[in-house]
Short mmCIF file of C-alpha atoms in Angstrom, two decimals:
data_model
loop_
_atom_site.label_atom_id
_atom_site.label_comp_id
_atom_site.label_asym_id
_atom_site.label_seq_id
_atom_site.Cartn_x
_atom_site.Cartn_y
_atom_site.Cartn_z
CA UNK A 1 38.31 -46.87 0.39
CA UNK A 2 40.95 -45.08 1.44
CA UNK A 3 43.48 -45.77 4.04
CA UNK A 4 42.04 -42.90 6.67
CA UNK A 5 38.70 -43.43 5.84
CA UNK A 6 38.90 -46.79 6.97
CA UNK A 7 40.81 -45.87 10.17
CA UNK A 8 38.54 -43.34 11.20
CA UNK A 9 35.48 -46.22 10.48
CA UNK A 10 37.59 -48.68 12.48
CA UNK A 11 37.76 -46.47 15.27
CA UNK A 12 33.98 -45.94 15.47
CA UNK A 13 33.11 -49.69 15.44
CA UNK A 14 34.84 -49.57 18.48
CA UNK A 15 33.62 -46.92 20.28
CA UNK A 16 30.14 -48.57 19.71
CA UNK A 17 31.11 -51.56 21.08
CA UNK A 18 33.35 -50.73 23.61
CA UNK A 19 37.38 -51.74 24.45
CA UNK A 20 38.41 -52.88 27.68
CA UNK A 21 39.31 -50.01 30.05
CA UNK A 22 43.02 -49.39 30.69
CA UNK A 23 44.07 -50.04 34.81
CA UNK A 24 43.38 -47.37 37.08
CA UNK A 25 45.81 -47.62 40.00
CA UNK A 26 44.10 -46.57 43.43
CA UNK A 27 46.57 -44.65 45.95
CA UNK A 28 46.21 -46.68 48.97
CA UNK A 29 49.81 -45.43 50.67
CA UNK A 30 47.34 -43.25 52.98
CA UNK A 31 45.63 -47.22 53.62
CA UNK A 32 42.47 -46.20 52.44
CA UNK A 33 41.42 -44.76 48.89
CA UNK A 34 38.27 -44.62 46.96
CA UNK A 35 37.56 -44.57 42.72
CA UNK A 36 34.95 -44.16 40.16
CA UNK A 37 33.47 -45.77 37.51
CA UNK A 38 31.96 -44.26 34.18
CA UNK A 39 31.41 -47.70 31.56
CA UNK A 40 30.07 -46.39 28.15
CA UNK A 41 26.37 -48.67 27.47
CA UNK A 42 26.86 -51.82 27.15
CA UNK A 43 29.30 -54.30 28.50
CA UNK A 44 32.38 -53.28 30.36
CA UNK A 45 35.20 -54.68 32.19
CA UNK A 46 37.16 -52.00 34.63
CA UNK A 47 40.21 -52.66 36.36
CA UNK A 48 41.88 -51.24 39.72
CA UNK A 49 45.36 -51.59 40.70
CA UNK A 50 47.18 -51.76 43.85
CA UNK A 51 50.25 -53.11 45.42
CA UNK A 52 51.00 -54.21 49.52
CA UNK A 53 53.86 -54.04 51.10
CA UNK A 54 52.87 -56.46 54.00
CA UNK A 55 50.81 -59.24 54.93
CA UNK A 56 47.03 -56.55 55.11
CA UNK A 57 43.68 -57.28 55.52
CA UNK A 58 41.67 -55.83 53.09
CA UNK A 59 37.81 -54.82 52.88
CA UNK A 60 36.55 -53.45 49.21
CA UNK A 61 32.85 -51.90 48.64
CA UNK A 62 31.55 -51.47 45.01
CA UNK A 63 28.13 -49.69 45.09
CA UNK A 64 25.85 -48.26 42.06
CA UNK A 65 22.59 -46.58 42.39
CA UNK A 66 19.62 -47.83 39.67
CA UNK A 67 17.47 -44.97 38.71
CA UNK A 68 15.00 -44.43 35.28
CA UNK A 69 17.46 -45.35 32.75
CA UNK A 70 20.64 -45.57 34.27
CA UNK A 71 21.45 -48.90 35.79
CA UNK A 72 24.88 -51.00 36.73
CA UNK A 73 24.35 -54.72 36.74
CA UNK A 74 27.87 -56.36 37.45
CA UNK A 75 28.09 -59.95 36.26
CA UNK A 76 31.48 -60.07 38.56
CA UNK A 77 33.63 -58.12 40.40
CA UNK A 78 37.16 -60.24 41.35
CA UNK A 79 40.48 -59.32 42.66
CA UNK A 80 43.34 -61.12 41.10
CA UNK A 81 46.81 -61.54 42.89
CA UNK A 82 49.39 -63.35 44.85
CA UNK A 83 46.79 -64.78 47.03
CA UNK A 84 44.79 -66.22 44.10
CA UNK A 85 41.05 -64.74 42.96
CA UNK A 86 38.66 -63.81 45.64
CA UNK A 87 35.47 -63.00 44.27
CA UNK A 88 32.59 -60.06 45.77
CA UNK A 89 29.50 -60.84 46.65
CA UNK A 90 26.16 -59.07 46.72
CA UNK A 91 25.67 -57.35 49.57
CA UNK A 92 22.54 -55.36 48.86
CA UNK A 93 20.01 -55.57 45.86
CA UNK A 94 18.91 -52.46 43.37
CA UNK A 95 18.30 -49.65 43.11
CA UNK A 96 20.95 -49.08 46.14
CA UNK A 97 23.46 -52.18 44.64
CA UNK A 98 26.71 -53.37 46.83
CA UNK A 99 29.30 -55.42 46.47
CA UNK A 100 31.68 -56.46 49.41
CA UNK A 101 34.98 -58.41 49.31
CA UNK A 102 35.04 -58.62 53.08
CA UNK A 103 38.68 -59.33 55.60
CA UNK A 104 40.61 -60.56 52.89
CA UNK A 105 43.87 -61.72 53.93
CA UNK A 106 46.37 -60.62 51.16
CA UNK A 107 49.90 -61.42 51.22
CA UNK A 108 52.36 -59.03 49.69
CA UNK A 109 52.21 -57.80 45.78
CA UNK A 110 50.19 -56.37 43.62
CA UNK A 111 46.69 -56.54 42.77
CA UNK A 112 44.05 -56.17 40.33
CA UNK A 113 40.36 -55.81 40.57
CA UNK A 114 38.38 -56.03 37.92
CA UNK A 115 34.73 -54.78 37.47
CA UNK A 116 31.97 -56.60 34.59
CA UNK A 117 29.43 -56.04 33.97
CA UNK A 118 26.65 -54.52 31.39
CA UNK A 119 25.76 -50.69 31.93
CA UNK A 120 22.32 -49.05 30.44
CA UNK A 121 21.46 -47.51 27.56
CA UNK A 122 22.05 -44.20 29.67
CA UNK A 123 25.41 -43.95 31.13
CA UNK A 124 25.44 -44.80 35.29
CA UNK A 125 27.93 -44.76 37.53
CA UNK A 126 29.89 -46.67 40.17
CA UNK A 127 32.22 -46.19 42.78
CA UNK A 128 34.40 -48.12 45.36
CA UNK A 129 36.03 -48.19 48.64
CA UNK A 130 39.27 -49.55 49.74
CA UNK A 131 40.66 -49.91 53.32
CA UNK A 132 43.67 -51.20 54.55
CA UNK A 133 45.42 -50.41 58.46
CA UNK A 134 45.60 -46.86 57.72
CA UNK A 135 48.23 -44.31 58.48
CA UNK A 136 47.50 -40.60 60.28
CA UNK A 137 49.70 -38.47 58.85
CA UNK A 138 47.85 -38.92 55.69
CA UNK A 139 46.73 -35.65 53.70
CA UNK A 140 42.72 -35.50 53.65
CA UNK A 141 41.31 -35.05 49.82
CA UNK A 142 38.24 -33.97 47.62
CA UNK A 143 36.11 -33.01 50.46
CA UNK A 144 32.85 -31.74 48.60
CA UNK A 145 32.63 -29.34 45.69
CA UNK A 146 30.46 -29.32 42.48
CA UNK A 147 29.09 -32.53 40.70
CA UNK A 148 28.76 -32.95 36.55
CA UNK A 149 25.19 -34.59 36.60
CA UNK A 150 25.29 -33.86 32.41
CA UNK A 151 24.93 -37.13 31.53
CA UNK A 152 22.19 -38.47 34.67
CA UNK A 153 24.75 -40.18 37.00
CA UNK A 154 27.78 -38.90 38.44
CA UNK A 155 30.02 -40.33 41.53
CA UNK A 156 32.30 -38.40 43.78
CA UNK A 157 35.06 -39.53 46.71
CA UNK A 158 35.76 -38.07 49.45
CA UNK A 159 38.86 -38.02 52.40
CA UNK A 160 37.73 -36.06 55.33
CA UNK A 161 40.18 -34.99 57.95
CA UNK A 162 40.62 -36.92 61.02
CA UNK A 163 37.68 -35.88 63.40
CA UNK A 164 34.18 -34.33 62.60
CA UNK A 165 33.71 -33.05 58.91
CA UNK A 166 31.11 -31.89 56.96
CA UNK A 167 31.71 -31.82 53.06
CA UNK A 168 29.08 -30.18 50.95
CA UNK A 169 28.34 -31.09 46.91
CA UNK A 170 26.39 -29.19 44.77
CA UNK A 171 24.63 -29.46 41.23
CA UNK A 172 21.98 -28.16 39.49
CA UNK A 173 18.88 -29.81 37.70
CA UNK A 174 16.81 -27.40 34.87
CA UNK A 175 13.74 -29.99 34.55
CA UNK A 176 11.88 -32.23 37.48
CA UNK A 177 14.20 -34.72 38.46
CA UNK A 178 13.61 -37.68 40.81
CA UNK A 179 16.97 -38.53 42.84
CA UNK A 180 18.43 -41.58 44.15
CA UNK A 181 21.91 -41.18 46.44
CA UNK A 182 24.02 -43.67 47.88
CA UNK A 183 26.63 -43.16 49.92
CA UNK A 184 29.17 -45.50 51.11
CA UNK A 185 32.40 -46.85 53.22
CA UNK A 186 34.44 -49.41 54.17
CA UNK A 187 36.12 -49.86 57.50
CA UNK A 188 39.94 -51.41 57.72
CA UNK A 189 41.72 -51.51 60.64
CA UNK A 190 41.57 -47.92 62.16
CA UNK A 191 40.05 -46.16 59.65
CA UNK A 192 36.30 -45.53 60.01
CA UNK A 193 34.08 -43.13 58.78
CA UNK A 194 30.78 -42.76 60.89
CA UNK A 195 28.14 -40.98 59.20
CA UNK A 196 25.83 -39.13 61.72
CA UNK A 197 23.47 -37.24 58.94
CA UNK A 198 23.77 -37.25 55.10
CA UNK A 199 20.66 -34.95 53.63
CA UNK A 200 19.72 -33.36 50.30
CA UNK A 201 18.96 -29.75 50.83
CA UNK A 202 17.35 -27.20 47.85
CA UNK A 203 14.15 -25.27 47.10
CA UNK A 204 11.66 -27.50 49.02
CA UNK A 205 13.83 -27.68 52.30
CA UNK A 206 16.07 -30.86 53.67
CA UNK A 207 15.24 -34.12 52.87
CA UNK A 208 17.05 -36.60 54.94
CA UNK A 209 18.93 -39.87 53.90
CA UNK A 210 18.84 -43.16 55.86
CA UNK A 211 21.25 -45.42 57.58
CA UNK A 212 20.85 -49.04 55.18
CA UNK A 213 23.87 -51.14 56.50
CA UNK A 214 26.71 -50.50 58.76
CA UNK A 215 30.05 -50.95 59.55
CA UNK A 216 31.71 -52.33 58.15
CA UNK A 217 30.40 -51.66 55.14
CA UNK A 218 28.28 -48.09 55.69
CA UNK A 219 25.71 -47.36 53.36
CA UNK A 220 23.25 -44.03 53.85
CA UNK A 221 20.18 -43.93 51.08
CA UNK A 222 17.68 -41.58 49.25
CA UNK A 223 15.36 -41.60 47.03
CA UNK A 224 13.00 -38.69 46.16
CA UNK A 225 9.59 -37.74 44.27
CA UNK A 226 10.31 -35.89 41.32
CA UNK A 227 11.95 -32.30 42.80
CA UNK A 228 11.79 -28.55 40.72
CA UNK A 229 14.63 -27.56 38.71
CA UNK A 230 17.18 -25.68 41.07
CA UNK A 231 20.77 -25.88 43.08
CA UNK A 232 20.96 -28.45 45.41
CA UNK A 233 23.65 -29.74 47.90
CA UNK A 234 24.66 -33.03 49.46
CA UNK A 235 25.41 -32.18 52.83
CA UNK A 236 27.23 -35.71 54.83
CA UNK A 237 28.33 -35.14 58.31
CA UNK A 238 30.41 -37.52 60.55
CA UNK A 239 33.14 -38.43 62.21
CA UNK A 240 36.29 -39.78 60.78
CA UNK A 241 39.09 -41.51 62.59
CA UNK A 242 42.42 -40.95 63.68
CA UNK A 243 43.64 -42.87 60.39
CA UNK A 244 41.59 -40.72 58.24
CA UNK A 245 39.08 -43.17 56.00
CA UNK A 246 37.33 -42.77 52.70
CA UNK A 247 33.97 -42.62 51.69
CA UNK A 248 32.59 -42.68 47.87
CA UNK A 249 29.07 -41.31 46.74
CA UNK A 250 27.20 -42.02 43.61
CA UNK A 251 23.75 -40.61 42.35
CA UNK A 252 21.21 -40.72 39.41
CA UNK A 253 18.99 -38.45 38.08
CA UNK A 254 15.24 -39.35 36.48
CA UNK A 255 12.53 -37.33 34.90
CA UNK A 256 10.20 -40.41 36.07
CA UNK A 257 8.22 -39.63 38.78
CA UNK A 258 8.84 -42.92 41.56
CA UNK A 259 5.59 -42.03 42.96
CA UNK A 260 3.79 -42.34 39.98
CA UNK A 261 0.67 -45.12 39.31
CA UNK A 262 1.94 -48.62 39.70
CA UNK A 263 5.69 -47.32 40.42
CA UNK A 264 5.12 -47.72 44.32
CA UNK A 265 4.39 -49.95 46.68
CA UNK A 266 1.58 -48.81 49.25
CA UNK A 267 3.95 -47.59 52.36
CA UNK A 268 3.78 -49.28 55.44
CA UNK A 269 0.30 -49.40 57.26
CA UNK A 270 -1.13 -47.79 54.17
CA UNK A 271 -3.10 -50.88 52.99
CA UNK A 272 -4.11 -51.11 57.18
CA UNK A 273 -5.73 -47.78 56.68
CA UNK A 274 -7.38 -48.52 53.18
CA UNK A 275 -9.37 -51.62 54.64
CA UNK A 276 -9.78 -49.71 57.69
CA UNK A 277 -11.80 -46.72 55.69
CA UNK A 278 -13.85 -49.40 53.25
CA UNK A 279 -14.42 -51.01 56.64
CA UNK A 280 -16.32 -47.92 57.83
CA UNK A 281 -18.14 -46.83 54.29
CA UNK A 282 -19.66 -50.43 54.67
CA UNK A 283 -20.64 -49.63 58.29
CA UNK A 284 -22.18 -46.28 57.08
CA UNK A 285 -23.72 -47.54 53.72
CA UNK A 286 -25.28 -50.73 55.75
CA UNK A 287 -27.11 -48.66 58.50
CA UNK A 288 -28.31 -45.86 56.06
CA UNK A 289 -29.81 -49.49 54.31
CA UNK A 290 -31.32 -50.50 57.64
CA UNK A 291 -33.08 -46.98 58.34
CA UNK A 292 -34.84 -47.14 54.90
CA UNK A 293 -36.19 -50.24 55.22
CA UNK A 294 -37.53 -49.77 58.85
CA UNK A 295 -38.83 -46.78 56.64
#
């Protein structure tokens, strides 16, 4: 075998099993900053830089959505610096998955945290939230705009200006898709993002997501039947503050329909209702039985 043939063989190997990814650095000089994850199948390990200038306290959200085939399990999620490993913990369970490093007191230098963890067969996505004591005269970023759901998954950040915002995303789905969205933020100091509505709006009308934690760790939720092919947009409305704050979305796609036999659970004070109605067909059947015989 030649000497490119076994490069080029090489190089495949790996790309089916995976290399670690190199070390994104997040901009945190506004105090707050936000980043996305896209691990091929398998396992992964993803790092995340940052430096401090100062003694900060520092709150961290990692969040993934599970939906069909796409799924994030983390097996850890630790930041690494010069006030020794501090490990996440679970902060909600799937499909709507978080991960919280919560008031970490960091003293000066810089900082790696790294993500593990296995991803599906079908690529998912995750995304993160960093806040520090934030700074006003920060420039706002990547407030809405369209979303590459080609693979299933996709995640998206957003820096809203100081006040009341409303940032729009939009995609497009050619086959019945069922959706799940997270959205989510983490509160440092003065920067807070206050959600007020977050809904999914396309051929059928609004459908609207709901508060699932809050500050300081925000999360908003959704989870849909399986909608018609369309455009659709993620409208999320709030109120940022003065320090202007970060907030990071992810979503999956799946031609599954959730509502399908034996996907759901019977909703609240359905299974009420069922006994109630065999309750009364008893009734009904047992004095029909009583007439005949006095018959």
């Amino acid at each position: 075998m030649s000497a490119l043939p076994a490069i080029a063989l090489a190089a495949a190997v790996l790309g089916l099993i995976g290399t670690p990814a190199a070390a994104d650095p997040v901009d945190l000089s506004s105090g707050t900053g936000g980043f996305i994850g896209t691990p091929g199948a398998g396992g992964f390990s993803e790092s995340y830089t940052f430096s401090l200038v100062s003694p900060t306290t520092v709150n961290i959200l990692l969040a993934s959505v599970a939906n069909g085939d796409h799924r994030i399990d983390f097996s850890s999620i630790v930041l690494n610096g010069p006030s020794g490993p501090i490990n996440a913990t679970a902060f909600s369970p799937d499909p709507f998955s978080g991960h919280v490093i919560s008031n970490a007191a960091l003293a000066p230098g810089s900082y790696t945290l790294t993500a593990s963890g296995t991803n599906s067969a079908a690529p998912a996505t995750f995304v993160g939230t960093i806040a520090l004591a934030g700074s006003s005269s920060a420039s706002p970023s990547g407030n809405g705009g369209p979303l590459d759901l080609s693979a299933g998954s996709a995640g998206f950040v957003s820096t809203p200006n100081a006040g009341a915002f409303s940032n729009v995303f939009t995609f497009s789905i050619v086959h019945p898709q069922a959706v799940k969205l997270m959205l989510s933020s983490a509160v440092g100091g003065s920067q807070d993002i206050d959600f007020t509505s977050v809904l999914l709006r396309g051929p059928f009308g609004d459908l609207m997501a709901a508060e699932f934690t809050r500050d300081p760790f925000e999360i908003w939720t959704l989870a849909t039947p399986l909608l018609s092919p369309g455009s659709y947009s993620i409208i999320a409305s709030g109120i940022n503050s003065d320090a202007i704050a970060t907030y990071a979305g992810t979503l999956a796609l799946s031609p599954v329909d959730p509502d399908g036999p034996g996907n759901n659970l019977p909703e609240p004070g359905t299974g009420a209702l069922v006994i109630a109605g065999l309750g009364a067909a008893f009734m009904r059947l047992t004095a029909r039985s009583r007439r005949a015989r006095r018959l």
